[in-house]
Amino acid sequence: MRVDVVTIFPEYLAPLELSLIGKARATGILDVAVHDLRTWTSDVHRTVDDTPYGGGPGMVMRPEPWGEALDELGPGHLIVPSPAGVRFTQPLAHALAGEPRLIFACGRYEGIDQRVLDHAAERMPVTEVSLGDYVLFGGEVAVLVVLEAVVRLLPGVLGNADSLIEESHADGLLEAPVYTKPAQWRDLPVPEVLRSGDHGRIARWRRDQSLLRTARRRPDLLPALPPQALDRHDRAA
Ligand code: 6GU
């Protein structure tokens, strides 16, 4: 997968060098380039923003540098982090993991002139993506979040593909709690069922814990489950 990130703060993307994303880059699964938007300015002050038409607080990113940047880097699936975007979810992460080329446009201030997105949408897919219902200064941290969620889904990045099948959100439910040795820690034992060796009982217990956690912590996820997601035993539990 090829990824380009355009930002006025390239240093913010330094963590892309680290950890599993850095490893995916080293093995050639991922090719990332971070670009400074000001590369595509032509005035001496390298201006990227101006006051909003119609008035109001803050500044808006001017269309010209973005247009030049996207002319040079595109086409690709353009991702624009924004609190006004569609919610970033695991299914969207899977969809993006299937793309050969992603371009992230990091807005700052009150956002990017809408014509940049409208113009780009005539030649490439454009998705405005939000992490959740709160406001960040800009899109850079959101790019780190989206890329981490997407890159770990690329074939060959995770050592154990089973960890993708069992994790939270893979089936629309939260994952059951996990334990490791020692069997007794301070005054707290590991639940007996997990040490029973009875794989049927263990699977049933994990499934029940998943359902209980989801019902208590994220009841909003339950109506979104496909009808076949709950089996006969689940309904009884
Ligand atoms: Cl993706 N960007 C910004 N600026 N704020 C956000 C966000 C994104 N998601 C939630 N808040």
Short mmCIF file of C-alpha atoms and ligand atoms in Angstrom, two decimals:
data_model
loop_
_atom_site.label_atom_id
_atom_site.label_comp_id
_atom_site.label_asym_id
_atom_site.label_seq_id
_atom_site.Cartn_x
_atom_site.Cartn_y
_atom_site.Cartn_z
CA MET A 1 0.00 0.00 0.00
CA ARG A 2 1.22 3.49 -0.87
CA VAL A 3 0.28 6.33 1.53
CA ASP A 4 0.86 10.08 1.15
CA VAL A 5 0.16 12.48 4.00
CA VAL A 6 -0.04 16.24 3.38
CA THR A 7 0.21 18.48 6.45
CA ILE A 8 1.66 21.79 7.62
CA PHE A 9 3.22 19.87 10.57
CA PRO A 10 5.24 16.98 9.07
CA GLU A 11 7.00 16.45 12.46
CA TYR A 12 3.66 15.34 13.92
CA LEU A 13 3.85 12.21 11.75
CA ALA A 14 7.24 11.10 13.13
CA PRO A 15 5.64 8.14 15.01
CA LEU A 16 5.04 6.48 11.62
CA GLU A 17 8.70 5.41 11.85
CA LEU A 18 8.09 3.38 15.01
CA SER A 19 6.69 0.03 15.99
CA LEU A 20 4.56 -2.13 13.69
CA ILE A 21 3.98 0.63 11.14
CA GLY A 22 7.75 1.11 10.93
CA LYS A 23 8.14 -2.65 10.49
CA ALA A 24 5.53 -2.74 7.70
CA ARG A 25 7.49 0.00 5.99
CA ALA A 26 10.79 -1.84 6.44
CA THR A 27 9.36 -5.03 4.86
CA GLY A 28 7.92 -3.15 1.86
CA ILE A 29 4.24 -3.86 2.71
CA LEU A 30 3.79 -0.13 3.25
CA ASP A 31 5.32 2.89 1.55
CA VAL A 32 4.59 6.20 3.33
CA ALA A 33 5.62 9.72 2.34
CA VAL A 34 4.85 12.79 4.45
CA HIS A 35 4.71 16.12 2.62
CA ASP A 36 4.71 19.72 3.83
CA LEU A 37 1.74 21.54 2.28
CA ARG A 38 3.86 24.70 2.08
CA THR A 39 5.90 22.99 -0.66
CA TRP A 40 2.97 23.84 -2.94
CA THR A 41 2.64 27.53 -1.99
CA SER A 42 4.01 30.16 -4.38
CA ASP A 43 3.98 33.38 -2.31
CA VAL A 44 6.99 34.51 -0.24
CA HIS A 45 5.08 34.07 3.03
CA ARG A 46 4.02 30.53 2.04
CA THR A 47 0.45 31.33 3.11
CA VAL A 48 -1.95 28.40 3.58
CA ASP A 49 -4.95 30.10 5.20
CA ASP A 50 -7.27 33.10 4.91
CA THR A 51 -10.43 34.50 6.53
CA PRO A 52 -13.74 32.69 5.94
CA TYR A 53 -16.26 34.00 3.39
CA GLY A 54 -19.48 34.85 5.20
CA GLY A 55 -17.59 35.83 8.34
CA GLY A 56 -17.08 33.93 11.56
CA PRO A 57 -14.14 32.98 13.76
CA GLY A 58 -10.90 31.33 12.72
CA MET A 59 -9.24 30.77 9.39
CA VAL A 60 -9.87 28.48 6.42
CA MET A 61 -7.21 26.68 4.38
CA ARG A 62 -6.86 28.24 0.92
CA PRO A 63 -7.61 26.00 -2.07
CA GLU A 64 -4.56 26.73 -4.27
CA PRO A 65 -1.81 24.81 -2.42
CA TRP A 66 -4.16 21.86 -1.83
CA GLY A 67 -5.10 21.82 -5.52
CA GLU A 68 -1.43 21.75 -6.56
CA ALA A 69 -0.60 19.05 -4.00
CA LEU A 70 -3.47 16.77 -5.08
CA ASP A 71 -2.69 17.33 -8.79
CA GLU A 72 0.81 16.09 -8.10
CA LEU A 73 0.05 13.23 -5.66
CA GLY A 74 -3.30 11.93 -6.95
CA PRO A 75 -5.23 9.94 -7.84
CA GLY A 76 -5.84 7.81 -4.75
CA HIS A 77 -8.54 7.43 -2.12
CA LEU A 78 -8.49 10.87 -0.47
CA ILE A 79 -9.10 10.77 3.28
CA VAL A 80 -9.82 14.07 5.00
CA PRO A 81 -9.89 13.88 8.81
CA SER A 82 -12.64 16.14 10.13
CA PRO A 83 -15.04 16.23 13.08
CA ALA A 84 -17.73 16.63 10.37
CA GLY A 85 -16.78 13.33 8.70
CA VAL A 86 -18.34 9.87 8.82
CA ARG A 87 -17.40 7.90 11.91
CA PHE A 88 -14.20 5.84 11.55
CA THR A 89 -15.06 2.21 12.36
CA GLN A 90 -13.48 -1.24 11.96
CA PRO A 91 -15.50 -1.95 8.77
CA LEU A 92 -14.15 1.32 7.28
CA ALA A 93 -10.62 0.28 8.34
CA HIS A 94 -11.12 -3.01 6.44
CA ALA A 95 -12.39 -1.14 3.37
CA LEU A 96 -9.37 1.20 3.38
CA ALA A 97 -6.99 -1.77 3.87
CA GLY A 98 -8.12 -2.95 0.42
CA GLU A 99 -7.02 0.28 -1.31
CA PRO A 100 -3.69 0.40 -3.16
CA ARG A 101 -3.24 4.10 -2.49
CA LEU A 102 -4.40 6.47 0.27
CA ILE A 103 -3.84 10.24 0.40
CA PHE A 104 -4.48 12.01 3.71
CA ALA A 105 -5.17 15.75 3.66
CA CYS A 106 -4.67 17.18 7.16
CA GLY A 107 -6.70 20.30 7.76
CA ARG A 108 -5.97 22.79 10.52
CA TYR A 109 -7.87 25.88 11.63
CA GLU A 110 -11.58 25.71 10.71
CA GLY A 111 -10.94 23.32 7.81
CA ILE A 112 -10.11 23.22 4.08
CA ASP A 113 -12.01 25.25 1.44
CA GLN A 114 -14.85 22.92 0.38
CA ARG A 115 -14.02 23.34 -3.32
CA VAL A 116 -10.80 21.32 -2.82
CA LEU A 117 -12.85 18.27 -1.82
CA ASP A 118 -15.53 18.87 -4.48
CA HIS A 119 -12.88 19.21 -7.20
CA ALA A 120 -10.97 16.12 -6.02
CA ALA A 121 -14.21 14.10 -5.88
CA GLU A 122 -14.50 14.45 -9.66
CA ARG A 123 -11.33 12.37 -10.13
CA MET A 124 -10.98 10.20 -7.01
CA PRO A 125 -12.95 8.81 -4.06
CA VAL A 126 -13.06 11.32 -1.18
CA THR A 127 -14.03 10.37 2.38
CA GLU A 128 -14.19 12.79 5.29
CA VAL A 129 -13.55 10.73 8.42
CA SER A 130 -14.18 11.57 12.10
CA LEU A 131 -12.70 9.68 15.05
CA GLY A 132 -15.59 10.50 17.36
CA ASP A 133 -17.69 13.22 18.86
CA TYR A 134 -15.01 15.63 20.08
CA VAL A 135 -12.79 18.22 18.41
CA LEU A 136 -9.03 18.03 17.77
CA PHE A 137 -6.78 20.89 16.63
CA GLY A 138 -6.16 19.18 13.31
CA GLY A 139 -6.11 15.93 11.36
CA GLU A 140 -2.54 14.76 12.09
CA VAL A 141 -3.30 12.62 15.14
CA ALA A 142 -6.35 11.21 13.34
CA VAL A 143 -4.06 10.10 10.48
CA LEU A 144 -1.91 8.19 12.98
CA VAL A 145 -5.04 6.51 14.37
CA VAL A 146 -6.52 5.62 10.97
CA LEU A 147 -3.20 4.33 9.61
CA GLU A 148 -2.55 2.20 12.69
CA ALA A 149 -6.01 0.61 12.38
CA VAL A 150 -5.58 0.04 8.61
CA VAL A 151 -1.95 -1.12 8.50
CA ARG A 152 -2.41 -3.88 11.08
CA LEU A 153 -5.04 -5.38 8.73
CA LEU A 154 -2.60 -5.62 5.79
CA PRO A 155 -1.58 -9.23 5.07
CA GLY A 156 1.79 -10.02 6.65
CA VAL A 157 1.81 -7.23 9.24
CA LEU A 158 0.47 -9.17 12.25
CA GLY A 159 2.31 -12.37 13.15
CA ASN A 160 -0.86 -14.23 14.13
CA ALA A 161 -3.87 -13.76 11.84
CA ASP A 162 -6.12 -15.31 14.53
CA SER A 163 -5.70 -12.18 16.62
CA LEU A 164 -7.69 -10.34 13.93
CA ILE A 165 -10.58 -12.81 14.16
CA GLU A 166 -10.92 -12.75 17.96
CA GLU A 167 -10.45 -9.08 18.71
CA SER A 168 -13.01 -6.49 19.84
CA HIS A 169 -15.27 -5.24 17.02
CA ALA A 170 -14.34 -8.12 14.67
CA ASP A 171 -17.85 -9.54 15.17
CA GLY A 172 -19.50 -6.32 16.36
CA LEU A 173 -19.04 -7.21 20.06
CA LEU A 174 -16.46 -6.19 22.67
CA GLU A 175 -13.88 -8.83 23.55
CA ALA A 176 -14.03 -10.84 26.81
CA PRO A 177 -11.49 -10.04 29.57
CA VAL A 178 -8.09 -11.77 29.31
CA TYR A 179 -5.77 -13.32 31.95
CA THR A 180 -2.26 -14.79 32.14
CA LYS A 181 -0.08 -16.39 34.82
CA PRO A 182 0.09 -16.49 37.80
CA ALA A 183 -3.21 -18.32 38.47
CA GLN A 184 -3.49 -16.41 41.74
CA TRP A 185 -2.26 -12.79 41.95
CA ARG A 186 -2.61 -10.90 45.27
CA ASP A 187 -6.07 -12.05 46.38
CA LEU A 188 -7.38 -12.42 42.82
CA PRO A 189 -7.73 -15.82 41.09
CA VAL A 190 -8.08 -16.32 37.33
CA PRO A 191 -11.70 -17.44 36.63
CA GLU A 192 -11.85 -21.21 37.17
CA VAL A 193 -13.43 -21.93 33.77
CA LEU A 194 -10.33 -20.65 31.92
CA ARG A 195 -8.18 -23.22 33.76
CA SER A 196 -10.64 -26.11 33.26
CA GLY A 197 -9.26 -27.24 29.89
CA ASP A 198 -12.89 -27.58 28.70
CA HIS A 199 -12.77 -25.73 25.38
CA GLY A 200 -16.56 -25.80 24.94
CA ARG A 201 -17.14 -24.20 28.36
CA ILE A 202 -14.36 -21.66 27.73
CA ALA A 203 -15.83 -20.60 24.38
CA ARG A 204 -19.30 -20.28 25.96
CA TRP A 205 -17.91 -18.23 28.90
CA ARG A 206 -16.03 -15.86 26.56
CA ARG A 207 -19.11 -15.42 24.42
CA ASP A 208 -21.24 -14.59 27.50
CA GLN A 209 -18.62 -12.12 28.79
CA SER A 210 -18.54 -10.47 25.36
CA LEU A 211 -22.31 -10.07 25.34
CA LEU A 212 -22.41 -8.80 28.95
CA ARG A 213 -19.64 -6.26 28.38
CA THR A 214 -21.22 -5.02 25.18
CA ALA A 215 -24.66 -4.71 26.81
CA ARG A 216 -23.21 -2.79 29.79
CA ARG A 217 -20.59 -0.60 28.11
CA ARG A 218 -21.74 -0.21 24.53
CA PRO A 219 -25.48 -0.93 24.32
CA ASP A 220 -25.46 1.17 21.12
CA LEU A 221 -23.64 -1.71 19.36
CA LEU A 222 -26.39 -4.28 19.99
CA PRO A 223 -29.09 -3.03 17.56
CA ALA A 224 -26.39 -2.82 14.85
CA LEU A 225 -25.63 -6.56 15.09
CA PRO A 226 -26.80 -8.62 12.11
CA PRO A 227 -29.73 -10.92 13.13
CA GLN A 228 -27.62 -14.09 12.76
CA ALA A 229 -24.95 -12.65 15.13
CA LEU A 230 -26.82 -13.89 18.21
CA ASP A 231 -27.29 -17.64 18.45
CA ARG A 232 -29.89 -19.57 20.48
CA HIS A 233 -27.59 -19.79 23.52
CA ASP A 234 -26.84 -16.03 23.37
CA ARG A 235 -30.52 -15.19 23.54
CA ALA A 236 -30.93 -17.46 26.59
CA ALA A 237 -27.93 -15.69 28.23
CL1 6GU B 1 -10.65 13.27 12.21
N1 6GU B 1 -10.26 15.75 13.02
C1 6GU B 1 -10.45 16.75 13.89
N2 6GU B 1 -9.87 17.93 13.65
N3 6GU B 1 -11.18 16.65 14.98
C2 6GU B 1 -11.76 15.47 15.19
C3 6GU B 1 -11.61 14.38 14.35
C4 6GU B 1 -10.85 14.56 13.25
N4 6GU B 1 -12.30 13.36 14.84
C5 6GU B 1 -12.85 13.78 15.95
N5 6GU B 1 -12.54 15.06 16.18
#
